[in-house]
């Protein structure tokens, strides 16, 4: 991550710590694990929620996602502008992740293969978390995967929501070298 990226991240965190929700961007090992969990291939369409300054985005691109198959939804206008500048050809939407279904349809997508989230889902009120997760699963193609990381020991989606939506959680990897250590989880919908 460049010095400019770090500076932007710290500025945005100082302005709105609850929205940014981390004092440091995701580490390289965590970002690579997120990309692996998403099952990236050049033809897979990926929606990224809350990309911030784009460290996970960079890992997705490095693992082969084509810019035209990447749609990022970022609430913070400064982060969104930064992402658009460094990822030409990708679609960057400054918007709310609770509107994922409308956003991808407004950009000509009917569905996607992976939703990769850097949002602090588990810290969100359950109704907001539910809107985001329901929306993500409404746009995932059959067999699609929802990828989320957490710093905590448990699945980063409320257990009641997992039950109601019939999701199958799986801890994909644990990244001890991240600061703080993190786990990457995948979620699939049960048949």
CSV table of C-alpha atoms in Angstrom, one decimal:
chain,number,residue,atom,x,y,z
A,1,UNK,CA,0.0,0.0,0.0
A,2,UNK,CA,1.3,3.4,-1.0
A,3,UNK,CA,1.9,6.2,1.4
A,4,UNK,CA,-0.9,8.2,-0.3
A,5,UNK,CA,-3.3,5.2,0.3
A,6,UNK,CA,-2.3,5.1,4.0
A,7,UNK,CA,-2.7,8.8,4.4
A,8,UNK,CA,-6.2,8.7,2.8
A,9,UNK,CA,-7.2,5.8,5.0
A,10,UNK,CA,-6.1,7.6,8.2
A,11,UNK,CA,-7.8,10.8,7.2
A,12,UNK,CA,-11.1,9.0,6.5
A,13,UNK,CA,-10.8,7.0,9.8
A,14,UNK,CA,-10.2,10.2,11.8
A,15,UNK,CA,-13.2,11.8,10.2
A,16,UNK,CA,-15.5,8.8,10.7
A,17,UNK,CA,-14.0,6.0,12.8
A,18,UNK,CA,-17.3,4.0,13.1
A,19,UNK,CA,-17.8,3.9,9.3
A,20,UNK,CA,-14.2,3.0,8.5
A,21,UNK,CA,-14.2,0.6,11.5
A,22,UNK,CA,-10.5,-0.3,11.4
A,23,UNK,CA,-7.4,1.7,12.3
A,24,UNK,CA,-5.4,0.0,9.6
A,25,UNK,CA,-6.2,-1.3,6.1
A,26,UNK,CA,-6.3,-5.1,5.6
A,27,UNK,CA,-2.9,-6.7,5.3
A,28,UNK,CA,-1.6,-8.5,2.2
A,29,UNK,CA,-2.1,-12.0,3.5
A,30,UNK,CA,-5.7,-11.3,4.4
A,31,UNK,CA,-6.4,-9.7,1.0
A,32,UNK,CA,-4.9,-12.7,-0.8
A,33,UNK,CA,-7.0,-15.1,1.3
A,34,UNK,CA,-10.2,-13.1,0.5
A,35,UNK,CA,-9.4,-13.4,-3.2
A,36,UNK,CA,-8.7,-17.1,-3.0
A,37,UNK,CA,-12.0,-17.6,-1.1
A,38,UNK,CA,-13.9,-15.8,-3.8
A,39,UNK,CA,-12.6,-18.4,-6.4
A,40,UNK,CA,-11.4,-15.7,-8.8
A,41,UNK,CA,-11.1,-16.5,-12.5
A,42,UNK,CA,-11.0,-13.9,-15.3
A,43,UNK,CA,-14.6,-14.6,-16.3
A,44,UNK,CA,-16.1,-14.4,-12.8
A,45,UNK,CA,-18.1,-11.3,-11.9
A,46,UNK,CA,-17.3,-9.9,-8.5
A,47,UNK,CA,-19.0,-7.3,-6.4
A,48,UNK,CA,-16.9,-5.8,-3.6
A,49,UNK,CA,-18.6,-4.1,-0.7
A,50,UNK,CA,-16.7,-1.5,1.3
A,51,UNK,CA,-13.4,-1.6,-0.6
A,52,UNK,CA,-12.0,1.5,1.2
A,53,UNK,CA,-8.6,2.3,-0.3
A,54,UNK,CA,-8.6,-1.0,-2.3
A,55,UNK,CA,-6.2,-3.5,-0.8
A,56,UNK,CA,-8.7,-6.4,-1.3
A,57,UNK,CA,-9.4,-5.0,-4.7
A,58,UNK,CA,-5.7,-5.2,-5.6
A,59,UNK,CA,-5.7,-8.8,-4.5
A,60,UNK,CA,-8.8,-9.6,-6.6
A,61,UNK,CA,-7.1,-8.0,-9.6
A,62,UNK,CA,-3.8,-9.8,-9.0
A,63,UNK,CA,-5.8,-13.1,-8.8
A,64,UNK,CA,-7.2,-12.5,-12.3
A,65,UNK,CA,-10.5,-10.7,-12.0
A,66,UNK,CA,-10.9,-8.5,-15.2
A,67,UNK,CA,-11.7,-4.8,-14.5
A,68,UNK,CA,-15.0,-5.1,-16.5
A,69,UNK,CA,-16.1,-7.9,-14.1
A,70,UNK,CA,-15.5,-5.9,-11.0
A,71,UNK,CA,-18.1,-3.7,-9.4
A,72,UNK,CA,-17.2,-1.9,-6.1
A,73,UNK,CA,-19.8,-0.3,-3.8
A,74,UNK,CA,-18.2,2.2,-1.4
A,75,UNK,CA,-20.1,4.6,0.8
A,76,UNK,CA,-17.3,7.1,1.4
A,77,UNK,CA,-17.0,9.5,-1.6
A,78,UNK,CA,-13.3,10.1,-1.1
A,79,UNK,CA,-12.6,6.3,-1.1
A,80,UNK,CA,-14.8,5.9,-4.2
A,81,UNK,CA,-13.0,8.6,-6.1
A,82,UNK,CA,-9.7,7.1,-5.2
A,83,UNK,CA,-10.8,3.7,-6.4
A,84,UNK,CA,-12.1,5.0,-9.7
A,85,UNK,CA,-8.7,6.7,-10.3
A,86,UNK,CA,-6.6,3.6,-9.6
A,87,UNK,CA,-8.9,0.9,-11.2
A,88,UNK,CA,-9.8,2.2,-14.6
A,89,UNK,CA,-12.3,-0.1,-16.4
A,90,UNK,CA,-13.8,-1.3,-13.1
A,91,UNK,CA,-17.1,0.0,-12.0
A,92,UNK,CA,-17.0,2.1,-8.8
A,93,UNK,CA,-20.3,3.2,-7.2
A,94,UNK,CA,-20.4,5.7,-4.4
A,95,UNK,CA,-23.4,4.2,-2.6
A,96,UNK,CA,-24.9,2.1,0.2
A,97,UNK,CA,-24.4,-1.6,0.3
A,98,UNK,CA,-28.0,-2.1,1.4
A,99,UNK,CA,-28.9,-1.2,-2.2
A,100,UNK,CA,-26.7,-3.8,-3.8
A,101,UNK,CA,-29.5,-5.4,-5.9
A,102,UNK,CA,-30.6,-2.0,-7.4
A,103,UNK,CA,-27.0,-0.9,-7.9
A,104,UNK,CA,-25.9,-4.0,-9.9
A,105,UNK,CA,-29.0,-3.9,-12.0
A,106,UNK,CA,-28.6,-0.2,-12.7
A,107,UNK,CA,-25.1,-1.1,-14.1
A,108,UNK,CA,-26.4,-3.8,-16.4
A,109,UNK,CA,-25.6,-6.8,-14.3
A,110,UNK,CA,-28.2,-9.5,-13.7
A,111,UNK,CA,-26.0,-11.4,-11.1
A,112,UNK,CA,-22.5,-12.0,-10.0
A,113,UNK,CA,-20.4,-15.0,-8.9
A,114,UNK,CA,-18.9,-13.6,-5.7
A,115,UNK,CA,-19.7,-10.9,-3.2
A,116,UNK,CA,-16.6,-9.9,-1.3
A,117,UNK,CA,-17.2,-7.8,1.8
A,118,UNK,CA,-14.9,-5.6,3.8
A,119,UNK,CA,-17.8,-4.2,5.8
A,120,UNK,CA,-17.9,-4.6,9.6
A,121,UNK,CA,-21.1,-6.6,9.3
A,122,UNK,CA,-21.1,-8.2,12.8
A,123,UNK,CA,-20.9,-4.7,14.4
A,124,UNK,CA,-23.9,-3.4,12.4
A,125,UNK,CA,-27.5,-3.4,13.7
A,126,UNK,CA,-29.2,-6.7,12.7
A,127,UNK,CA,-31.7,-5.0,10.3
A,128,UNK,CA,-28.9,-3.3,8.4
A,129,UNK,CA,-26.8,-6.5,8.4
A,130,UNK,CA,-29.9,-8.4,7.2
A,131,UNK,CA,-30.5,-6.0,4.3
A,132,UNK,CA,-26.9,-6.3,3.1
A,133,UNK,CA,-26.7,-10.1,3.4
A,134,UNK,CA,-30.1,-10.7,1.8
A,135,UNK,CA,-29.2,-8.3,-1.0
A,136,UNK,CA,-25.9,-10.0,-1.6
A,137,UNK,CA,-27.6,-13.4,-1.8
A,138,UNK,CA,-30.3,-12.0,-4.1
A,139,UNK,CA,-27.6,-11.1,-6.7
A,140,UNK,CA,-25.4,-14.2,-6.4
A,141,UNK,CA,-25.7,-16.7,-9.3
A,142,UNK,CA,-26.4,-20.3,-8.3
A,143,UNK,CA,-23.3,-21.7,-6.6
A,144,UNK,CA,-22.1,-18.1,-5.8
A,145,UNK,CA,-20.1,-17.3,-2.7
A,146,UNK,CA,-20.3,-14.5,-0.1
A,147,UNK,CA,-16.9,-13.8,1.4
A,148,UNK,CA,-16.4,-11.9,4.7
A,149,UNK,CA,-13.6,-11.4,7.1
A,150,UNK,CA,-13.7,-10.9,10.8
A,151,UNK,CA,-11.3,-10.2,13.7
A,152,UNK,CA,-13.5,-12.2,16.1
A,153,UNK,CA,-13.6,-15.9,16.8
A,154,UNK,CA,-17.0,-16.6,15.4
A,155,UNK,CA,-18.8,-16.3,12.0
A,156,UNK,CA,-19.2,-12.6,11.0
A,157,UNK,CA,-22.9,-12.8,10.3
A,158,UNK,CA,-25.5,-13.0,13.1
A,159,UNK,CA,-26.3,-16.7,13.9
A,160,UNK,CA,-30.1,-16.0,13.6
A,161,UNK,CA,-29.6,-14.5,10.2
A,162,UNK,CA,-27.5,-17.5,9.1
A,163,UNK,CA,-30.4,-19.7,10.2
A,164,UNK,CA,-33.2,-17.6,8.6
A,165,UNK,CA,-31.4,-17.3,5.3
A,166,UNK,CA,-30.3,-21.0,5.3
A,167,UNK,CA,-26.6,-20.2,4.9
A,168,UNK,CA,-23.8,-22.6,5.3
A,169,UNK,CA,-20.8,-20.8,7.0
A,170,UNK,CA,-17.3,-22.1,6.5
A,171,UNK,CA,-14.1,-20.7,8.0
A,172,UNK,CA,-11.9,-20.6,4.9
A,173,UNK,CA,-8.7,-19.4,6.5
A,174,UNK,CA,-7.1,-17.8,9.6
A,175,UNK,CA,-4.5,-15.2,9.0
A,176,UNK,CA,-2.2,-14.9,12.0
A,177,UNK,CA,0.1,-12.4,10.3
A,178,UNK,CA,-2.6,-9.8,9.8
A,179,UNK,CA,-2.8,-7.0,12.4
A,180,UNK,CA,-5.0,-7.9,14.2
A,181,UNK,CA,-5.2,-11.6,13.2
A,182,UNK,CA,-8.3,-12.3,11.1
A,183,UNK,CA,-10.4,-15.1,9.7
A,184,UNK,CA,-11.9,-15.3,6.3
A,185,UNK,CA,-15.4,-16.9,6.1
A,186,UNK,CA,-17.4,-18.1,3.1
A,187,UNK,CA,-21.1,-18.5,3.0
A,188,UNK,CA,-23.2,-20.4,0.6
A,189,UNK,CA,-27.0,-20.8,0.5
A,190,UNK,CA,-28.2,-24.3,1.4
A,191,UNK,CA,-30.5,-25.9,-1.3
